[in-house]
Amino acid sequence: MVDAALADPAPLFSPLYQQIKTLLMRSLQAGDWKPGEVIPSEIELAARFKVSQGTVRKAIDELAAENRLVRRQGRGTFVATHAEATTRYRFLRLTPDAGAGATLQRRLIDCRRMRAPPDIASALGLGPGEAALQLRRLLLDEERPVVFDDIWLPAPLFKGLTTEKLSGYRGPMYGLFETEFGLHMIRAEEKIRAVAAGAEEAQWLAQPEGAPLLSVERLSFTYGDKPVELRRGLYQTDHHHYRNELS
Amino acid sequence: MVDAALADPAPLFSPLYQQIKTLLMRSLQAGDWKPGEVIPSEIELAARFKVSQGTVRKAIDELAAENRLVRRQGRGTFVATHAEATTRYRFLRLTPDAGAGATLQRRLIDCRRMRAPPDIASALGLGPGEAALQLRRLLLDEERPVVFDDIWLPAPLFKGLTTEKLSGYRGPMYGLFETEFGLHMIRAEEKIRAVAAGAEEAQWLAQPEGAPLLSVERLSFTYGDKPVELRRGLYQTDHHHYRNELS
DNA sequence: AAGTGGTCTAGACCACCTG
DNA sequence: AGGTGGTCTAGACCACTTA
């Protein structure tokens, strides 16, 4: 009712639906609803917040547009997840030049715990003494190496991450992050360059030293714009490309 | 249970706001409202189409989300354009590693009319006998060459395009396309690779032959998903990168 | 002051999914 | 059958811009 909406005429400068959106984001961040789960129906949320269904709807619309929620008509609204077949590799823009994109295979090279170099520590918001995990891995398309990844994670957030867990897990790595560590990646920034293959990368990717490679540096964030992963991928683009849509 | 085959087929129904959206897109395509101009107010459109304002509003919302329209509170809704300071270089994702992005300078290398190679003709939807225009140019950041562009246009759409017009025009090339040829680019697909600089590119970009370059192949479309431009840019990424946001 | 987009409501009905 | 999201309406009021 109008009375309820006007009951608190405190100097809130943002529209009601924005405030609702903020409340929903807080619930997501707090883990009230986990990735893959349904959230309460629009009607129930409207009652809970004492606003009309249309206002809740607009808040959910924006969260769905940001890929934080997924609407499914007749079923409900769900928390987005990286651990489902439909959304697998949501962040991977690499595409084969021809043919349907067969799923890439993973091969873990190593997983070490160490002090992060200063640039990586600062990107991840790590204090001077804190440790980081470094993973390195290959992605292969039918036995042909295509991507060499160098991945840095803040060790405090990933306690108990082992080589075995990584190797044993099926599905995208960000799915593992969700289920094992409660870390849901919601957005990422990428910086893309062309670089010449160094000796080590060249070997992993079966390329001559100095071959041109696509360098994709990705910083991924969880709720609250907190950086959780810094990844540098080297892509071999002879038979694949990075696709992007502009509008 | 009712036989599924007898159940209401009705496959052609689309929501009202989608039909309104289609009508608005047709008016945009037909040039009823030109880039940069205001379109009629929501109330007027609602009256014209005999629907409620909310329905028009939802149609416009989607077109605004696709960057085809721009809403300005208190002023009206405007047709998106590439010819304004605020939207300049809407499609250019190249960013300097440090510092604010000073505007890049352009230097036209040449402009020729010729028969397009088969791959380019097919990408642009050109018939076997039709001609294409090939432009080549450099983009420079404070006298340092950063981008070498190789641009192909269907000649029939760009009658009267001359070197003088190109060199004389201030502002983004897509602004020229709008004002001179009535062609408004609304979306583009890019394929990105790392390649080794050939002899010619190396010279233009002041790089050694074989230096790694970012190859950005862009196919741009106007209304009706009609391809209008095929562009291959080679980016020198020592001090710049291609930025992308994932969600 | 008038006109525009922006927000919010309440209620109706539809389309879809599940038990 | 009942619940969910999806559409549509009509009307009220607010916030911003321009004249």
Short mmCIF file of C-alpha atoms (C1' of nucleotides) in Angstrom, two decimals:
data_model
loop_
_atom_site.label_atom_id
_atom_site.label_comp_id
_atom_site.label_asym_id
_atom_site.label_seq_id
_atom_site.Cartn_x
_atom_site.Cartn_y
_atom_site.Cartn_z
CA MET A 1 0.00 0.00 0.00
CA VAL A 2 0.93 3.59 -0.44
CA ASP A 3 0.97 4.11 3.29
CA ALA A 4 3.69 1.53 3.77
CA ALA A 5 5.82 2.94 0.99
CA LEU A 6 5.47 6.41 2.39
CA ALA A 7 5.77 5.33 6.00
CA ASP A 8 9.47 6.06 5.94
CA PRO A 9 9.99 9.35 4.12
CA ALA A 10 13.63 9.34 5.14
CA PRO A 11 15.90 11.13 2.67
CA LEU A 12 16.50 8.10 0.46
CA PHE A 13 17.60 9.51 -2.83
CA SER A 14 17.38 6.39 -4.92
CA PRO A 15 14.22 4.93 -6.42
CA LEU A 16 12.44 2.22 -4.50
CA TYR A 17 13.30 -0.51 -6.97
CA GLN A 18 16.98 0.37 -6.62
CA GLN A 19 16.74 -0.04 -2.88
CA ILE A 20 15.03 -3.39 -3.38
CA LYS A 21 17.81 -4.35 -5.76
CA THR A 22 20.40 -3.49 -3.15
CA LEU A 23 18.57 -5.59 -0.57
CA LEU A 24 18.44 -8.52 -2.96
CA MET A 25 22.14 -8.18 -3.69
CA ARG A 26 22.86 -8.21 0.02
CA SER A 27 20.93 -11.44 0.39
CA LEU A 28 22.89 -12.93 -2.47
CA GLN A 29 26.18 -11.80 -0.99
CA ALA A 30 25.19 -13.09 2.44
CA GLY A 31 24.43 -16.47 0.95
CA ASP A 32 20.74 -16.47 1.92
CA TRP A 33 20.13 -18.08 -1.45
CA LYS A 34 22.92 -20.18 -2.94
CA PRO A 35 23.87 -20.44 -6.62
CA GLY A 36 21.41 -22.67 -8.44
CA GLU A 37 18.65 -22.24 -5.85
CA VAL A 38 15.28 -20.52 -6.29
CA ILE A 39 14.73 -17.21 -4.63
CA PRO A 40 11.31 -16.36 -3.17
CA SER A 41 8.57 -15.50 -5.64
CA GLU A 42 7.94 -11.94 -6.71
CA ILE A 43 4.71 -11.89 -4.76
CA GLU A 44 6.38 -13.01 -1.57
CA LEU A 45 9.22 -10.55 -1.95
CA ALA A 46 6.72 -7.78 -2.62
CA ALA A 47 4.92 -8.65 0.61
CA ARG A 48 8.17 -8.90 2.52
CA PHE A 49 9.41 -5.50 1.37
CA LYS A 50 5.93 -3.96 1.42
CA VAL A 51 6.09 -2.77 -2.16
CA SER A 52 4.14 -3.73 -5.24
CA GLN A 53 5.04 -6.71 -7.36
CA GLY A 54 5.98 -4.43 -10.24
CA THR A 55 8.65 -2.77 -8.17
CA VAL A 56 10.21 -6.07 -7.15
CA ARG A 57 9.96 -7.10 -10.76
CA LYS A 58 12.00 -4.18 -11.99
CA ALA A 59 14.72 -4.88 -9.40
CA ILE A 60 14.87 -8.54 -10.48
CA ASP A 61 14.88 -7.51 -14.14
CA GLU A 62 18.07 -5.57 -13.64
CA LEU A 63 19.74 -8.37 -11.70
CA ALA A 64 18.78 -10.78 -14.46
CA ALA A 65 20.22 -8.40 -17.07
CA GLU A 66 23.48 -8.47 -15.10
CA ASN A 67 23.46 -12.27 -15.10
CA ARG A 68 23.15 -12.47 -11.35
CA LEU A 69 19.70 -14.08 -11.48
CA VAL A 70 18.00 -16.26 -14.06
CA ARG A 71 14.26 -16.16 -14.65
CA ARG A 72 12.42 -19.30 -15.68
CA GLN A 73 8.80 -18.84 -16.54
CA GLY A 74 6.47 -20.99 -14.52
CA ARG A 75 9.28 -22.23 -12.26
CA GLY A 76 10.73 -19.26 -10.47
CA THR A 77 13.81 -17.06 -10.33
CA PHE A 78 17.16 -18.71 -9.65
CA VAL A 79 20.56 -17.59 -8.49
CA ALA A 80 22.99 -17.72 -11.42
CA THR A 81 25.65 -20.40 -11.22
CA HIS A 82 28.74 -21.47 -13.14
CA ALA A 83 28.09 -25.10 -12.21
CA GLU A 84 25.45 -25.93 -14.78
CA ALA A 85 25.64 -27.37 -18.25
CA THR A 86 23.72 -24.48 -19.77
CA THR A 87 26.02 -21.82 -18.39
CA ARG A 88 29.33 -23.62 -18.68
CA TYR A 89 32.24 -21.48 -19.69
CA ARG A 90 30.20 -18.31 -19.37
CA PHE A 91 33.41 -16.28 -19.39
CA LEU A 92 35.32 -18.16 -22.09
CA ARG A 93 35.16 -16.33 -25.40
CA LEU A 94 37.46 -18.65 -27.32
CA THR A 95 35.74 -20.28 -30.30
CA PRO A 96 36.95 -22.72 -32.94
CA ASP A 97 37.15 -21.16 -36.40
CA ALA A 98 35.06 -23.94 -37.88
CA GLY A 99 32.69 -26.49 -36.48
CA ALA A 100 30.70 -26.62 -33.29
CA GLY A 101 32.71 -25.86 -30.20
CA ALA A 102 33.66 -29.22 -28.80
CA THR A 103 34.33 -29.00 -25.10
CA LEU A 104 37.92 -28.35 -24.20
CA GLN A 105 39.81 -30.79 -22.03
CA ARG A 106 41.76 -29.67 -19.00
CA ARG A 107 45.19 -30.75 -17.89
CA LEU A 108 46.54 -29.44 -14.61
CA ILE A 109 50.24 -28.72 -14.73
CA ASP A 110 50.89 -27.68 -11.17
CA CYS A 111 49.44 -26.06 -8.09
CA ARG A 112 51.70 -24.24 -5.67
CA ARG A 113 51.37 -22.10 -2.62
CA MET A 114 53.72 -19.14 -2.50
CA ARG A 115 54.12 -15.45 -1.85
CA ALA A 116 52.61 -13.53 -4.69
CA PRO A 117 54.73 -11.11 -6.73
CA PRO A 118 53.88 -7.53 -5.78
CA ASP A 119 51.82 -6.72 -8.87
CA ILE A 120 49.67 -9.79 -8.40
CA ALA A 121 49.28 -9.20 -4.68
CA SER A 122 48.06 -5.68 -5.26
CA ALA A 123 45.62 -6.73 -7.97
CA LEU A 124 44.15 -9.34 -5.64
CA GLY A 125 44.13 -7.04 -2.64
CA LEU A 126 46.54 -9.23 -0.69
CA GLY A 127 48.45 -7.88 2.27
CA PRO A 128 52.26 -8.01 2.27
CA GLY A 129 52.54 -11.25 4.21
CA GLU A 130 49.64 -13.18 2.71
CA ALA A 131 50.12 -16.17 0.48
CA ALA A 132 48.68 -16.94 -2.91
CA LEU A 133 48.00 -20.10 -4.85
CA GLN A 134 49.38 -20.41 -8.32
CA LEU A 135 47.81 -22.90 -10.71
CA ARG A 136 48.99 -23.61 -14.19
CA ARG A 137 47.08 -25.66 -16.65
CA LEU A 138 46.45 -26.44 -20.28
CA LEU A 139 43.21 -26.50 -22.23
CA LEU A 140 43.26 -28.88 -25.17
CA ASP A 141 41.03 -29.32 -28.18
CA GLU A 142 41.30 -32.98 -29.14
CA GLU A 143 44.79 -33.38 -27.71
CA ARG A 144 46.00 -30.14 -29.31
CA PRO A 145 47.02 -27.58 -26.69
CA VAL A 146 45.18 -24.31 -27.21
CA VAL A 147 45.34 -22.38 -23.95
CA PHE A 148 48.06 -22.11 -21.33
CA ASP A 149 46.65 -20.59 -18.14
CA ASP A 150 48.53 -19.06 -15.25
CA ILE A 151 46.09 -18.55 -12.39
CA TRP A 152 46.56 -16.72 -9.09
CA LEU A 153 44.21 -17.04 -6.13
CA PRO A 154 44.32 -15.49 -2.64
CA ALA A 155 45.28 -18.44 -0.43
CA PRO A 156 43.13 -17.35 2.55
CA LEU A 157 39.97 -17.74 0.48
CA PHE A 158 40.86 -21.17 -0.87
CA LYS A 159 41.88 -23.17 2.17
CA GLY A 160 41.95 -26.86 1.38
CA LEU A 161 42.34 -26.53 -2.36
CA THR A 162 44.49 -29.42 -3.51
CA THR A 163 45.74 -30.85 -6.76
CA GLU A 164 43.51 -33.86 -6.22
CA LYS A 165 40.37 -31.80 -5.79
CA LEU A 166 41.17 -29.81 -8.90
CA SER A 167 41.93 -32.83 -11.03
CA GLY A 168 38.96 -34.76 -9.78
CA TYR A 169 36.36 -32.07 -10.35
CA ARG A 170 34.21 -32.26 -13.44
CA GLY A 171 32.89 -29.09 -14.95
CA PRO A 172 34.10 -25.52 -14.97
CA MET A 173 36.57 -24.33 -12.38
CA TYR A 174 34.23 -21.55 -11.27
CA GLY A 175 31.72 -24.24 -10.37
CA LEU A 176 34.28 -25.72 -8.00
CA PHE A 177 34.84 -22.28 -6.50
CA GLU A 178 31.12 -22.05 -5.75
CA THR A 179 30.54 -25.47 -4.26
CA GLU A 180 33.77 -25.82 -2.31
CA PHE A 181 34.57 -22.27 -1.29
CA GLY A 182 31.32 -20.35 -1.59
CA LEU A 183 32.87 -17.92 -4.04
CA HIS A 184 30.61 -16.90 -6.90
CA MET A 185 32.25 -15.02 -9.76
CA ILE A 186 29.89 -12.39 -11.03
CA ARG A 187 31.95 -10.32 -13.42
CA ALA A 188 35.41 -10.01 -14.89
CA GLU A 189 37.59 -7.53 -16.73
CA GLU A 190 39.89 -8.67 -19.49
CA LYS A 191 42.89 -6.99 -21.07
CA ILE A 192 43.94 -8.50 -24.36
CA ARG A 193 47.27 -8.22 -26.11
CA ALA A 194 49.39 -9.94 -28.69
CA VAL A 195 52.68 -11.28 -27.32
CA ALA A 196 55.54 -13.45 -28.52
CA ALA A 197 55.76 -16.92 -27.00
CA GLY A 198 58.51 -17.33 -24.42
CA ALA A 199 60.48 -20.54 -24.17
CA GLU A 200 58.23 -22.18 -21.61
CA GLU A 201 54.87 -21.21 -23.11
CA ALA A 202 56.09 -22.23 -26.54
CA GLN A 203 56.82 -25.68 -25.26
CA TRP A 204 53.46 -26.15 -23.55
CA LEU A 205 51.58 -24.94 -26.60
CA ALA A 206 53.74 -26.84 -29.07
CA GLN A 207 54.65 -23.62 -30.84
CA PRO A 208 58.00 -22.22 -31.92
CA GLU A 209 59.53 -19.70 -29.57
CA GLY A 210 58.46 -16.19 -30.56
CA ALA A 211 55.18 -17.35 -32.11
CA PRO A 212 52.39 -14.79 -31.72
CA LEU A 213 49.97 -15.61 -28.90
CA LEU A 214 46.90 -13.90 -27.56
CA SER A 215 47.47 -12.80 -23.98
CA VAL A 216 44.21 -12.56 -22.05
CA GLU A 217 44.61 -11.12 -18.57
CA ARG A 218 41.46 -11.57 -16.55
CA LEU A 219 40.58 -10.18 -13.15
CA SER A 220 37.44 -11.79 -11.74
CA PHE A 221 35.25 -10.39 -9.00
CA THR A 222 32.75 -11.79 -6.56
CA TYR A 223 30.05 -9.84 -4.73
CA GLY A 224 31.05 -6.41 -3.56
CA ASP A 225 33.56 -6.03 -6.40
CA LYS A 226 36.04 -8.10 -4.45
CA PRO A 227 38.80 -9.47 -6.70
CA VAL A 228 39.20 -13.22 -6.31
CA GLU A 229 41.17 -14.46 -9.27
CA LEU A 230 43.85 -13.10 -11.54
CA ARG A 231 44.42 -15.20 -14.60
CA ARG A 232 46.71 -14.82 -17.52
CA GLY A 233 45.83 -17.03 -20.43
CA LEU A 234 47.92 -17.48 -23.53
CA TYR A 235 45.75 -18.52 -26.45
CA GLN A 236 47.06 -20.20 -29.57
CA THR A 237 44.87 -18.69 -32.27
CA ASP A 238 45.75 -20.63 -35.42
CA HIS A 239 42.44 -22.49 -35.36
CA HIS A 240 40.52 -20.55 -32.72
CA HIS A 241 39.60 -16.94 -32.16
CA TYR A 242 38.31 -14.70 -29.41
CA ARG A 243 34.83 -13.57 -30.33
CA ASN A 244 33.20 -10.37 -29.22
CA GLU A 245 29.92 -8.69 -29.95
CA LEU A 246 29.64 -4.91 -30.04
CA SER A 247 26.55 -2.79 -29.89
CA MET B 1 -5.69 -35.12 -21.27
CA VAL B 2 -6.31 -33.18 -24.41
CA ASP B 3 -4.51 -34.39 -27.47
CA ALA B 4 -1.42 -32.30 -27.90
CA ALA B 5 -2.02 -31.95 -31.62
CA LEU B 6 -5.42 -30.42 -30.96
CA ALA B 7 -4.15 -28.07 -28.33
CA ASP B 8 -3.90 -24.46 -29.37
CA PRO B 9 -1.07 -24.12 -31.90
CA ALA B 10 -0.90 -20.31 -31.96
CA PRO B 11 2.82 -20.16 -32.71
CA LEU B 12 2.68 -16.69 -34.21
CA PHE B 13 1.66 -14.75 -31.13
CA SER B 14 4.18 -12.32 -29.84
CA PRO B 15 3.69 -9.91 -26.98
CA LEU B 16 2.30 -6.52 -27.85
CA TYR B 17 5.43 -4.68 -26.79
CA GLN B 18 7.48 -6.85 -29.15
CA GLN B 19 5.22 -5.88 -32.02
CA ILE B 20 5.60 -2.23 -31.05
CA LYS B 21 9.35 -2.72 -30.93
CA THR B 22 9.28 -4.15 -34.45
CA LEU B 23 7.27 -1.17 -35.67
CA LEU B 24 9.72 1.24 -34.08
CA MET B 25 12.64 -0.60 -35.67
CA ARG B 26 10.94 -0.33 -39.04
CA SER B 27 10.58 3.42 -38.60
CA LEU B 28 14.25 3.64 -37.69
CA GLN B 29 15.25 1.55 -40.68
CA ALA B 30 13.00 3.57 -42.99
CA GLY B 31 14.64 6.76 -41.78
CA ASP B 32 11.47 8.29 -40.36
CA TRP B 33 13.67 9.53 -37.54
CA LYS B 34 17.33 10.16 -38.31
CA PRO B 35 20.29 9.54 -36.00
CA GLY B 36 20.49 12.25 -33.38
CA GLU B 37 16.85 13.29 -33.72
CA VAL B 38 14.08 12.95 -31.15
CA ILE B 39 11.41 10.36 -31.69
CA PRO B 40 7.80 11.10 -30.68
CA SER B 41 7.02 11.04 -26.98
CA GLU B 42 5.85 7.86 -25.29
CA ILE B 43 2.38 9.29 -24.90
CA GLU B 44 2.10 10.14 -28.56
CA LEU B 45 3.37 6.75 -29.64
CA ALA B 46 0.96 5.06 -27.26
CA ALA B 47 -1.91 6.99 -28.84
CA ARG B 48 -0.67 6.25 -32.34
CA PHE B 49 -0.42 2.51 -31.72
CA LYS B 50 -3.48 2.42 -29.47
CA VAL B 51 -1.70 0.78 -26.57
CA SER B 52 -0.86 2.00 -23.09
CA GLN B 53 2.19 4.08 -22.34
CA GLY B 54 3.70 1.23 -20.34
CA THR B 55 3.71 -1.01 -23.37
CA VAL B 56 5.48 1.57 -25.53
CA ARG B 57 7.83 2.12 -22.66
CA LYS B 58 8.90 -1.50 -22.53
CA ALA B 59 9.55 -1.55 -26.28
CA ILE B 60 11.69 1.59 -26.00
CA ASP B 61 13.50 0.16 -22.98
CA GLU B 62 14.70 -2.77 -25.03
CA LEU B 63 15.79 -0.59 -27.92
CA ALA B 64 17.67 1.60 -25.48
CA ALA B 65 19.36 -1.46 -23.96
CA GLU B 66 20.51 -2.40 -27.47
CA ASN B 67 21.94 1.09 -27.97
CA ARG B 68 19.55 1.90 -30.79
CA LEU B 69 17.82 4.67 -28.83
CA VAL B 70 18.99 6.96 -26.06
CA ARG B 71 16.65 8.24 -23.36
CA ARG B 72 17.18 11.66 -21.86
CA GLN B 73 14.96 12.51 -18.97
CA GLY B 74 12.96 15.65 -19.44
CA ARG B 75 14.05 16.00 -23.08
CA GLY B 76 12.88 12.98 -24.97
CA THR B 77 14.12 9.80 -26.62
CA PHE B 78 16.71 10.13 -29.37
CA VAL B 79 17.99 7.95 -32.16
CA ALA B 80 21.49 6.74 -31.32
CA THR B 81 24.28 8.18 -33.42
CA HIS B 82 28.00 7.71 -33.91
CA ALA B 83 28.41 11.37 -34.76
CA GLU B 84 28.39 12.82 -31.25
CA ALA B 85 31.16 13.59 -28.84
CA THR B 86 29.62 11.49 -26.08
CA THR B 87 29.39 8.35 -28.17
CA ARG B 88 32.58 8.69 -30.18
CA TYR B 89 34.39 5.46 -30.83
CA ARG B 90 31.55 3.40 -29.45
CA PHE B 91 33.03 0.31 -31.08
CA LEU B 92 36.72 0.91 -30.36
CA ARG B 93 37.89 -1.14 -27.41
CA LEU B 94 41.55 -0.19 -27.59
CA THR B 95 42.75 1.56 -24.44
CA PRO B 96 46.12 2.97 -23.41
CA ASP B 97 47.72 0.99 -20.60
CA ALA B 98 48.21 4.15 -18.55
CA GLY B 99 46.69 7.57 -18.58
CA ALA B 100 43.43 8.87 -19.93
CA GLY B 101 42.74 7.86 -23.48
CA ALA B 102 43.80 10.78 -25.58
CA THR B 103 41.95 10.78 -28.88
CA LEU B 104 43.72 8.92 -31.64
CA GLN B 105 44.67 10.73 -34.82
CA ARG B 106 43.80 9.35 -38.22
CA ARG B 107 45.94 9.16 -41.32
CA LEU B 108 44.41 7.90 -44.52
CA ILE B 109 46.81 5.80 -46.58
CA ASP B 110 44.72 5.09 -49.61
CA CYS B 111 41.23 4.58 -50.97
CA ARG B 112 40.66 2.38 -53.97
CA ARG B 113 37.77 0.96 -55.89
CA MET B 114 38.22 -2.64 -56.99
CA ARG B 115 36.67 -6.06 -57.24
CA ALA B 116 36.59 -7.61 -53.83
CA PRO B 117 38.36 -10.91 -53.18
CA PRO B 118 35.82 -13.73 -52.92
CA ASP B 119 35.93 -14.11 -49.12
CA ILE B 120 35.32 -10.41 -48.63
CA ALA B 121 32.58 -10.29 -51.26
CA SER B 122 30.73 -13.11 -49.56
CA ALA B 123 31.06 -11.57 -46.11
CA LEU B 124 29.61 -8.31 -47.43
CA GLY B 125 26.92 -10.00 -49.46
CA LEU B 126 28.28 -8.67 -52.76
CA GLY B 127 27.30 -10.22 -56.05
CA PRO B 128 30.01 -11.57 -58.35
CA GLY B 129 30.28 -8.47 -60.49
CA GLU B 130 29.92 -5.79 -57.83
CA ALA B 131 32.75 -3.55 -56.77
CA ALA B 132 34.08 -2.75 -53.33
CA LEU B 133 35.98 0.14 -51.84
CA GLN B 134 39.16 -0.58 -49.95
CA LEU B 135 40.44 1.96 -47.49
CA ARG B 136 43.63 1.70 -45.54
CA ARG B 137 44.56 3.98 -42.73
CA LEU B 138 46.60 4.42 -39.60
CA LEU B 139 45.52 5.46 -36.13
CA LEU B 140 48.23 7.21 -34.15
CA ASP B 141 48.66 8.06 -30.50
CA GLU B 142 50.81 11.17 -30.42
CA GLU B 143 52.56 10.40 -33.69
CA ARG B 144 53.14 6.76 -32.73
CA PRO B 145 51.29 4.38 -35.06
CA VAL B 146 49.05 2.03 -33.10
CA VAL B 147 46.47 0.65 -35.50
CA PHE B 148 46.69 -0.28 -39.15
CA ASP B 149 43.20 -0.70 -40.61
CA ASP B 150 42.20 -2.42 -43.82
CA ILE B 151 38.58 -1.56 -44.54
CA TRP B 152 36.23 -2.96 -47.17
CA LEU B 153 32.92 -1.37 -48.13
CA PRO B 154 30.32 -2.34 -50.74
CA ALA B 155 30.78 0.27 -53.46
CA PRO B 156 27.07 0.49 -54.36
CA LEU B 157 26.26 1.78 -50.88
CA PHE B 158 28.99 4.40 -50.82
CA LYS B 159 28.66 6.24 -54.11
CA GLY B 160 30.60 9.44 -54.05
CA LEU B 161 33.00 8.52 -51.28
CA THR B 162 36.30 10.17 -52.06
CA THR B 163 39.67 10.55 -50.44
CA GLU B 164 38.93 14.23 -49.94
CA LYS B 165 35.68 13.61 -48.12
CA LEU B 166 37.35 11.09 -45.87
CA SER B 167 40.34 13.25 -45.06
CA GLY B 168 38.24 16.35 -44.53
CA TYR B 169 35.73 14.81 -42.15
CA ARG B 170 36.15 15.40 -38.45
CA GLY B 171 34.93 12.78 -36.02
CA PRO B 172 34.42 9.07 -36.25
CA MET B 173 34.13 7.36 -39.62
CA TYR B 174 30.76 5.90 -38.70
CA GLY B 175 29.50 9.45 -38.27
CA LEU B 176 30.43 10.12 -41.88
CA PHE B 177 28.59 6.98 -42.92
CA GLU B 178 25.45 8.31 -41.24
CA THR B 179 25.47 11.85 -42.55
CA GLU B 180 26.70 11.18 -46.07
CA PHE B 181 25.26 7.77 -46.87
CA GLY B 182 22.42 7.24 -44.43
CA LEU B 183 24.06 4.09 -43.09
CA HIS B 184 23.82 3.66 -39.35
CA MET B 185 25.96 0.93 -37.81
CA ILE B 186 24.05 -0.72 -35.04
CA ARG B 187 26.13 -3.74 -34.11
CA ALA B 188 29.31 -5.58 -34.99
CA GLU B 189 30.98 -8.94 -34.52
CA GLU B 190 34.69 -9.14 -33.88
CA LYS B 191 37.10 -12.05 -34.22
CA ILE B 192 40.38 -11.53 -32.45
CA ARG B 193 43.67 -13.31 -33.04
CA ALA B 194 47.38 -12.90 -32.51
CA VAL B 195 49.38 -12.76 -35.72
CA ALA B 196 52.93 -12.04 -36.81
CA ALA B 197 53.49 -8.75 -38.59
CA GLY B 198 54.03 -9.08 -42.34
CA ALA B 199 56.51 -6.88 -44.16
CA GLU B 200 54.01 -4.17 -45.04
CA GLU B 201 52.19 -3.97 -41.72
CA ALA B 202 55.49 -3.97 -39.89
CA GLN B 203 56.57 -0.91 -41.80
CA TRP B 204 53.38 1.03 -41.20
CA LEU B 205 53.41 0.24 -37.50
CA ALA B 206 57.15 0.80 -37.10
CA GLN B 207 57.61 -2.72 -35.81
CA PRO B 208 60.07 -5.43 -36.79
CA GLU B 209 58.76 -8.00 -39.21
CA GLY B 210 57.26 -10.92 -37.32
CA ALA B 211 56.35 -8.81 -34.30
CA PRO B 212 53.16 -10.05 -32.57
CA LEU B 213 50.08 -7.97 -33.46
CA LEU B 214 46.47 -8.17 -32.45
CA SER B 215 44.30 -8.93 -35.46
CA VAL B 216 40.76 -7.62 -34.99
CA GLU B 217 38.39 -8.61 -37.77
CA ARG B 218 35.15 -6.71 -37.53
CA LEU B 219 31.95 -7.19 -39.50
CA SER B 220 29.52 -4.30 -38.93
CA PHE B 221 25.82 -4.36 -39.58
CA THR B 222 23.14 -1.79 -40.20
CA TYR B 223 19.40 -2.26 -39.77
CA GLY B 224 18.07 -5.62 -40.83
CA ASP B 225 21.37 -7.32 -40.06
CA LYS B 226 22.74 -6.12 -43.33
CA PRO B 227 26.56 -6.26 -43.40
CA VAL B 228 28.05 -2.93 -44.46
CA GLU B 229 31.68 -2.97 -43.48
CA LEU B 230 34.40 -5.55 -43.12
CA ARG B 231 37.43 -4.27 -41.33
CA ARG B 232 40.66 -5.90 -40.37
CA GLY B 233 42.63 -3.94 -37.83
CA LEU B 234 46.14 -4.76 -36.70
CA TYR B 235 46.78 -3.37 -33.24
CA GLN B 236 50.20 -2.76 -31.80
CA THR B 237 49.72 -3.66 -28.15
CA ASP B 238 52.96 -2.65 -26.46
CA HIS B 239 51.33 0.32 -24.76
CA HIS B 240 47.65 -0.35 -25.45
CA HIS B 241 45.28 -3.22 -24.85
CA TYR B 242 41.86 -4.39 -25.94
CA ARG B 243 39.56 -4.22 -22.96
CA ASN B 244 36.52 -6.35 -22.43
CA GLU B 245 34.01 -6.72 -19.66
CA LEU B 246 32.40 -10.09 -18.91
CA SER B 247 29.34 -10.81 -16.87
"C1'" DA C 1 4.13 26.24 -16.67
"C1'" DA C 2 4.22 22.66 -19.74
"C1'" DG C 3 6.14 18.63 -21.58
"C1'" DT C 4 9.14 14.73 -21.20
"C1'" DG C 5 10.87 10.51 -19.26
"C1'" DG C 6 10.98 7.86 -14.55
"C1'" DT C 7 8.69 5.56 -10.73
"C1'" DC C 8 5.02 3.15 -8.39
"C1'" DT C 9 0.73 1.01 -7.75
"C1'" DA C 10 -3.27 -2.34 -8.17
"C1'" DG C 11 -5.53 -5.41 -10.61
"C1'" DA C 12 -6.48 -8.32 -14.53
"C1'" DC C 13 -5.33 -11.89 -17.45
"C1'" DC C 14 -2.04 -15.06 -20.02
"C1'" DA C 15 1.68 -18.72 -20.60
"C1'" DC C 16 4.18 -22.03 -18.56
"C1'" DC C 17 5.57 -25.62 -15.24
"C1'" DT C 18 4.82 -28.98 -11.63
"C1'" DG C 19 2.43 -32.07 -8.55
"C1'" DA D 1 -5.31 -27.04 -9.90
"C1'" DG D 2 -2.35 -23.96 -8.17
"C1'" DG D 3 1.81 -21.34 -8.33
"C1'" DT D 4 5.23 -18.87 -11.00
"C1'" DG D 5 6.86 -15.48 -14.13
"C1'" DG D 6 5.11 -12.47 -18.32
"C1'" DT D 7 2.07 -8.99 -20.28
"C1'" DC D 8 -1.02 -5.10 -20.28
"C1'" DT D 9 -3.63 -1.43 -18.54
"C1'" DA D 10 -4.92 3.10 -16.30
"C1'" DG D 11 -3.86 6.40 -13.38
"C1'" DA D 12 -1.07 8.93 -10.07
"C1'" DC D 13 2.83 11.35 -8.94
"C1'" DC D 14 7.93 12.65 -9.24
"C1'" DA D 15 12.25 14.59 -11.48
"C1'" DC D 16 14.20 16.88 -15.00
"C1'" DT D 17 14.49 20.17 -18.96
"C1'" DT D 18 13.04 24.00 -21.60
"C1'" DA D 19 10.71 28.05 -22.54
#
